[in-house]
Short mmCIF file of N, CA, C and O in Angstrom, two decimals:
data_model
loop_
_atom_site.label_atom_id
_atom_site.label_comp_id
_atom_site.label_asym_id
_atom_site.label_seq_id
_atom_site.Cartn_x
_atom_site.Cartn_y
_atom_site.Cartn_z
N MET A 29 123.23 179.76 84.18
CA MET A 29 124.60 179.33 83.93
C MET A 29 124.73 177.86 84.31
O MET A 29 124.31 177.44 85.38
N SER A 30 125.34 177.09 83.46
CA SER A 30 125.50 175.65 83.69
C SER A 30 126.73 175.36 84.54
O SER A 30 127.73 176.07 84.49
N VAL A 31 126.64 174.28 85.31
CA VAL A 31 127.77 173.77 86.06
C VAL A 31 128.28 172.55 85.30
O VAL A 31 127.50 171.67 84.95
N TRP A 32 129.57 172.49 85.05
CA TRP A 32 130.13 171.41 84.25
C TRP A 32 130.93 170.45 85.11
O TRP A 32 131.62 170.84 86.04
N CYS A 33 130.83 169.19 84.78
CA CYS A 33 131.57 168.11 85.42
C CYS A 33 132.61 167.63 84.41
O CYS A 33 132.32 167.53 83.21
N ARG A 34 133.81 167.31 84.86
CA ARG A 34 134.85 166.79 83.98
C ARG A 34 135.05 165.31 84.27
O ARG A 34 135.16 164.91 85.43
N CYS A 35 135.10 164.50 83.23
CA CYS A 35 135.31 163.06 83.35
C CYS A 35 136.47 162.69 82.44
O CYS A 35 136.53 163.13 81.29
N TYR A 36 137.40 161.88 82.95
CA TYR A 36 138.57 161.52 82.15
C TYR A 36 139.10 160.17 82.59
O TYR A 36 138.77 159.67 83.66
N GLY A 37 139.91 159.58 81.73
CA GLY A 37 140.50 158.28 82.05
C GLY A 37 140.83 157.49 80.82
O GLY A 37 141.12 158.03 79.76
N ARG A 38 140.74 156.16 80.97
CA ARG A 38 141.02 155.26 79.85
C ARG A 38 140.10 154.06 79.91
O ARG A 38 139.72 153.61 80.99
N ILE A 39 139.75 153.58 78.73
CA ILE A 39 138.93 152.39 78.58
C ILE A 39 139.62 151.48 77.58
O ILE A 39 140.04 151.95 76.51
N ALA A 40 139.73 150.22 77.92
CA ALA A 40 140.38 149.24 77.03
C ALA A 40 139.37 148.19 76.60
O ALA A 40 138.62 147.65 77.42
N MET A 41 139.36 147.93 75.30
CA MET A 41 138.49 146.91 74.71
C MET A 41 139.35 146.02 73.81
O MET A 41 140.36 146.48 73.26
N GLN A 42 138.92 144.77 73.66
CA GLN A 42 139.61 143.89 72.73
C GLN A 42 139.39 144.42 71.31
O GLN A 42 138.35 145.00 71.01
N GLU A 43 140.40 144.21 70.45
CA GLU A 43 140.25 144.62 69.06
C GLU A 43 139.04 143.92 68.45
O GLU A 43 138.73 142.80 68.81
N GLY A 44 138.38 144.61 67.55
CA GLY A 44 137.20 144.06 66.91
C GLY A 44 135.90 144.44 67.60
O GLY A 44 134.82 144.07 67.13
N SER A 45 135.98 145.17 68.69
CA SER A 45 134.77 145.54 69.44
C SER A 45 133.93 146.58 68.71
O SER A 45 132.73 146.67 68.94
N ARG A 46 134.59 147.41 67.91
CA ARG A 46 133.93 148.52 67.23
C ARG A 46 133.33 149.51 68.24
O ARG A 46 132.42 150.28 67.91
N PHE A 47 133.83 149.49 69.47
CA PHE A 47 133.36 150.39 70.52
C PHE A 47 134.04 151.75 70.36
O PHE A 47 135.24 151.83 70.15
N SER A 48 133.27 152.81 70.47
CA SER A 48 133.78 154.17 70.40
C SER A 48 133.40 154.90 71.68
O SER A 48 132.22 155.05 71.98
N VAL A 49 134.40 155.33 72.43
CA VAL A 49 134.14 156.10 73.65
C VAL A 49 133.35 157.35 73.30
O VAL A 49 132.36 157.69 73.96
N LYS A 50 133.77 158.03 72.26
CA LYS A 50 133.12 159.27 71.87
C LYS A 50 131.64 159.06 71.55
O LYS A 50 130.78 159.80 72.02
N LYS A 51 131.32 158.04 70.77
CA LYS A 51 129.92 157.76 70.43
C LYS A 51 129.13 157.36 71.68
O LYS A 51 127.98 157.78 71.86
N SER A 52 129.74 156.56 72.53
CA SER A 52 129.08 156.12 73.76
C SER A 52 128.72 157.32 74.64
O SER A 52 127.61 157.42 75.16
N VAL A 53 129.66 158.24 74.79
CA VAL A 53 129.44 159.44 75.60
C VAL A 53 128.36 160.31 74.98
O VAL A 53 127.45 160.77 75.67
N LYS A 54 128.46 160.55 73.68
CA LYS A 54 127.48 161.40 72.99
C LYS A 54 126.07 160.83 73.09
O LYS A 54 125.10 161.57 73.19
N ASN A 55 125.95 159.49 73.06
CA ASN A 55 124.64 158.85 73.16
C ASN A 55 124.07 158.87 74.58
O ASN A 55 122.87 158.83 74.77
N PHE A 56 124.93 158.92 75.58
CA PHE A 56 124.48 158.83 76.97
C PHE A 56 124.27 160.20 77.63
O PHE A 56 123.28 160.41 78.31
N PHE A 57 125.23 161.10 77.45
CA PHE A 57 125.21 162.39 78.16
C PHE A 57 124.64 163.50 77.29
O PHE A 57 124.94 163.59 76.11
N ASP A 58 123.85 164.37 77.90
CA ASP A 58 123.40 165.59 77.22
C ASP A 58 124.51 166.62 77.33
O ASP A 58 125.20 166.70 78.34
N GLU A 59 124.67 167.40 76.30
CA GLU A 59 125.65 168.50 76.31
C GLU A 59 127.09 168.06 76.59
O GLU A 59 127.86 168.82 77.17
N ALA A 60 127.47 166.87 76.20
CA ALA A 60 128.85 166.43 76.41
C ALA A 60 129.76 167.05 75.36
O ALA A 60 129.42 167.11 74.19
N VAL A 61 130.93 167.51 75.82
CA VAL A 61 131.91 168.11 74.92
C VAL A 61 133.25 167.44 75.18
O VAL A 61 133.75 167.43 76.31
N PHE A 62 133.83 166.86 74.13
CA PHE A 62 135.12 166.19 74.27
C PHE A 62 136.25 167.20 74.27
O PHE A 62 136.30 168.09 73.42
N ALA A 63 137.16 167.04 75.21
CA ALA A 63 138.35 167.88 75.27
C ALA A 63 139.53 167.16 74.62
O ALA A 63 140.40 167.79 74.05
N ASP A 64 139.53 165.83 74.72
CA ASP A 64 140.68 165.06 74.23
C ASP A 64 140.28 163.60 74.06
O ASP A 64 139.44 163.09 74.80
N SER A 65 140.90 162.95 73.08
CA SER A 65 140.68 161.52 72.88
C SER A 65 141.86 160.97 72.07
O SER A 65 142.17 161.50 71.00
N ARG A 66 142.51 159.94 72.60
CA ARG A 66 143.63 159.28 71.91
C ARG A 66 143.43 157.77 71.99
O ARG A 66 143.01 157.25 73.03
N THR A 67 143.76 157.09 70.91
CA THR A 67 143.62 155.64 70.86
C THR A 67 144.96 155.00 70.58
O THR A 67 145.73 155.47 69.74
N GLU A 68 145.23 153.90 71.29
CA GLU A 68 146.49 153.16 71.13
C GLU A 68 146.15 151.67 71.03
O GLU A 68 145.29 151.16 71.73
N HIS A 69 146.84 150.98 70.13
CA HIS A 69 146.65 149.54 69.96
C HIS A 69 147.84 148.81 70.57
O HIS A 69 148.99 149.10 70.24
N ARG A 70 147.54 147.87 71.50
CA ARG A 70 148.60 147.09 72.16
C ARG A 70 148.17 145.64 72.32
O ARG A 70 147.20 145.36 73.02
N SER A 71 148.85 144.74 71.69
CA SER A 71 148.65 143.30 71.88
C SER A 71 147.17 142.88 71.82
O SER A 71 146.67 142.20 72.70
N GLY A 72 146.49 143.31 70.79
CA GLY A 72 145.10 142.93 70.62
C GLY A 72 144.10 143.70 71.44
O GLY A 72 142.93 143.35 71.51
N VAL A 73 144.58 144.76 72.08
CA VAL A 73 143.71 145.59 72.92
C VAL A 73 143.75 147.03 72.42
O VAL A 73 144.82 147.56 72.10
N VAL A 74 142.59 147.66 72.34
CA VAL A 74 142.50 149.07 71.95
C VAL A 74 142.25 149.88 73.21
O VAL A 74 141.26 149.69 73.91
N ILE A 75 143.19 150.78 73.52
CA ILE A 75 143.11 151.61 74.72
C ILE A 75 142.80 153.04 74.29
O ILE A 75 143.53 153.63 73.51
N THR A 76 141.71 153.57 74.81
CA THR A 76 141.32 154.94 74.49
C THR A 76 141.44 155.80 75.74
O THR A 76 140.82 155.52 76.76
N GLU A 77 142.29 156.82 75.65
CA GLU A 77 142.38 157.83 76.71
C GLU A 77 141.47 158.97 76.31
O GLU A 77 141.47 159.39 75.16
N PHE A 78 140.69 159.48 77.26
CA PHE A 78 139.68 160.47 76.92
C PHE A 78 139.52 161.50 78.02
O PHE A 78 139.91 161.30 79.16
N SER A 79 138.90 162.60 77.65
CA SER A 79 138.52 163.65 78.59
C SER A 79 137.32 164.37 77.99
O SER A 79 137.35 164.75 76.82
N PHE A 80 136.26 164.50 78.78
CA PHE A 80 135.09 165.24 78.31
C PHE A 80 134.44 165.94 79.49
O PHE A 80 134.69 165.63 80.65
N VAL A 81 133.60 166.91 79.18
CA VAL A 81 132.82 167.62 80.19
C VAL A 81 131.35 167.49 79.83
O VAL A 81 131.00 167.29 78.66
N PHE A 82 130.49 167.56 80.84
CA PHE A 82 129.06 167.58 80.60
C PHE A 82 128.40 168.43 81.67
O PHE A 82 128.97 168.69 82.73
N SER A 83 127.20 168.87 81.36
CA SER A 83 126.51 169.84 82.21
C SER A 83 125.70 169.14 83.30
O SER A 83 124.56 168.73 83.08
N GLU A 84 126.32 168.99 84.47
CA GLU A 84 125.65 168.42 85.63
C GLU A 84 126.57 168.60 86.84
O GLU A 84 127.75 168.85 86.70
N ASP A 85 126.02 168.46 88.04
CA ASP A 85 126.84 168.57 89.25
C ASP A 85 126.32 167.62 90.32
O ASP A 85 125.29 166.96 90.14
N GLY A 86 127.03 167.52 91.41
CA GLY A 86 126.61 166.76 92.58
C GLY A 86 126.40 165.28 92.35
O GLY A 86 127.01 164.67 91.47
N LYS A 87 125.50 164.72 93.17
CA LYS A 87 125.22 163.28 93.12
C LYS A 87 124.71 162.84 91.75
O LYS A 87 125.01 161.74 91.30
N LYS A 88 123.94 163.71 91.11
CA LYS A 88 123.40 163.34 89.80
C LYS A 88 124.53 163.09 88.80
O LYS A 88 124.49 162.14 88.03
N ALA A 89 125.56 163.94 88.81
CA ALA A 89 126.70 163.75 87.91
C ALA A 89 127.41 162.44 88.23
O ALA A 89 127.76 161.67 87.32
N ALA A 90 127.62 162.16 89.51
CA ALA A 90 128.29 160.92 89.92
C ALA A 90 127.49 159.70 89.50
O ALA A 90 128.05 158.72 88.99
N THR A 91 126.18 159.77 89.68
CA THR A 91 125.31 158.65 89.30
C THR A 91 125.32 158.45 87.79
O THR A 91 125.35 157.31 87.30
N MET A 92 125.32 159.53 87.03
CA MET A 92 125.34 159.42 85.57
C MET A 92 126.63 158.76 85.09
O MET A 92 126.58 157.88 84.23
N ILE A 93 127.76 159.15 85.66
CA ILE A 93 129.03 158.54 85.27
C ILE A 93 129.04 157.07 85.64
O ILE A 93 129.46 156.21 84.85
N ASP A 94 128.56 156.74 86.83
CA ASP A 94 128.51 155.35 87.28
C ASP A 94 127.62 154.51 86.36
O ASP A 94 127.99 153.39 85.97
N THR A 95 126.47 155.03 85.99
CA THR A 95 125.55 154.31 85.11
C THR A 95 126.17 154.11 83.72
O THR A 95 126.10 153.02 83.14
N TRP A 96 126.77 155.17 83.18
CA TRP A 96 127.44 155.07 81.87
C TRP A 96 128.53 154.01 81.90
O TRP A 96 128.60 153.15 81.03
N LEU A 97 129.37 154.06 82.94
CA LEU A 97 130.47 153.09 83.02
C LEU A 97 129.95 151.66 83.21
O LEU A 97 130.54 150.72 82.68
N SER A 98 128.85 151.50 83.92
CA SER A 98 128.24 150.17 84.07
C SER A 98 127.84 149.60 82.71
O SER A 98 127.99 148.40 82.46
N GLU A 99 127.33 150.45 81.84
CA GLU A 99 126.96 150.01 80.49
C GLU A 99 128.21 149.64 79.68
O GLU A 99 128.20 148.66 78.94
N VAL A 100 129.27 150.42 79.84
CA VAL A 100 130.53 150.12 79.12
C VAL A 100 131.07 148.77 79.55
O VAL A 100 131.48 147.95 78.73
N VAL A 101 131.06 148.50 80.84
CA VAL A 101 131.61 147.26 81.41
C VAL A 101 130.84 146.04 80.90
O VAL A 101 131.41 144.95 80.80
N GLU A 102 129.59 146.20 80.56
CA GLU A 102 128.77 145.09 80.07
C GLU A 102 129.15 144.66 78.65
O GLU A 102 128.75 143.59 78.21
N ASN A 103 129.92 145.47 77.94
CA ASN A 103 130.34 145.12 76.58
C ASN A 103 131.17 143.84 76.63
O ASN A 103 132.11 143.74 77.43
N PRO A 104 130.87 142.85 75.80
CA PRO A 104 131.60 141.57 75.85
C PRO A 104 133.08 141.70 75.50
O PRO A 104 133.88 140.81 75.82
N PHE A 105 133.49 142.80 74.88
CA PHE A 105 134.89 143.01 74.51
C PHE A 105 135.66 143.81 75.57
O PHE A 105 136.83 144.10 75.41
N TYR A 106 134.98 144.17 76.65
CA TYR A 106 135.57 145.00 77.72
C TYR A 106 136.78 144.31 78.34
O TYR A 106 136.75 143.12 78.63
N VAL A 107 137.86 145.09 78.56
CA VAL A 107 139.07 144.59 79.22
C VAL A 107 139.24 145.27 80.57
O VAL A 107 139.33 144.61 81.60
N TYR A 108 139.34 146.60 80.59
CA TYR A 108 139.46 147.33 81.85
C TYR A 108 139.17 148.81 81.63
O TYR A 108 139.12 149.29 80.50
N SER A 109 138.99 149.51 82.74
CA SER A 109 138.80 150.96 82.68
C SER A 109 139.37 151.60 83.93
O SER A 109 139.45 150.97 84.99
N GLN A 110 139.77 152.85 83.78
CA GLN A 110 140.21 153.69 84.89
C GLN A 110 139.60 155.06 84.61
O GLN A 110 140.02 155.75 83.68
N VAL A 111 138.60 155.43 85.37
CA VAL A 111 137.87 156.66 85.10
C VAL A 111 137.82 157.51 86.37
O VAL A 111 137.58 157.00 87.46
N GLU A 112 138.07 158.80 86.19
CA GLU A 112 138.02 159.75 87.30
C GLU A 112 137.11 160.90 86.90
O GLU A 112 136.83 161.11 85.72
N ALA A 113 136.66 161.65 87.90
CA ALA A 113 135.78 162.79 87.62
C ALA A 113 136.07 163.92 88.59
O ALA A 113 136.46 163.70 89.73
N GLU A 114 135.85 165.13 88.10
CA GLU A 114 135.88 166.33 88.93
C GLU A 114 134.45 166.86 88.94
O GLU A 114 133.93 167.28 87.91
N ILE A 115 133.82 166.78 90.10
CA ILE A 115 132.41 167.13 90.24
C ILE A 115 132.24 168.23 91.28
O ILE A 115 132.77 168.13 92.38
N ARG A 116 131.48 169.25 90.93
CA ARG A 116 131.20 170.32 91.87
C ARG A 116 129.95 169.96 92.67
O ARG A 116 128.93 169.57 92.12
N PHE A 117 130.05 170.10 93.98
CA PHE A 117 128.90 169.92 94.86
C PHE A 117 128.58 171.28 95.46
O PHE A 117 129.43 171.92 96.05
N THR A 118 127.34 171.72 95.27
CA THR A 118 126.96 173.04 95.78
C THR A 118 125.82 172.94 96.77
O THR A 118 125.13 171.97 96.84
#
């Protein structure tokens, strides 16, 4: 039986970035399943609110989220992010 971690929040990129949270997550995480995703355009910024789960727990899940977000932040169109996670430690 798999243990699932939930990750949710928002990521903002400048318009024209062609960045997709969903594609980024699918390319980085194994077994990621999106629960929700909404996009809003405000003053030249694209804000994506998201929620997904993936099969991992403990420090490894935290490290994976941190590594993924580090890659997102490196995007030259990056504006800001607010990301939270619910991780089971056993």
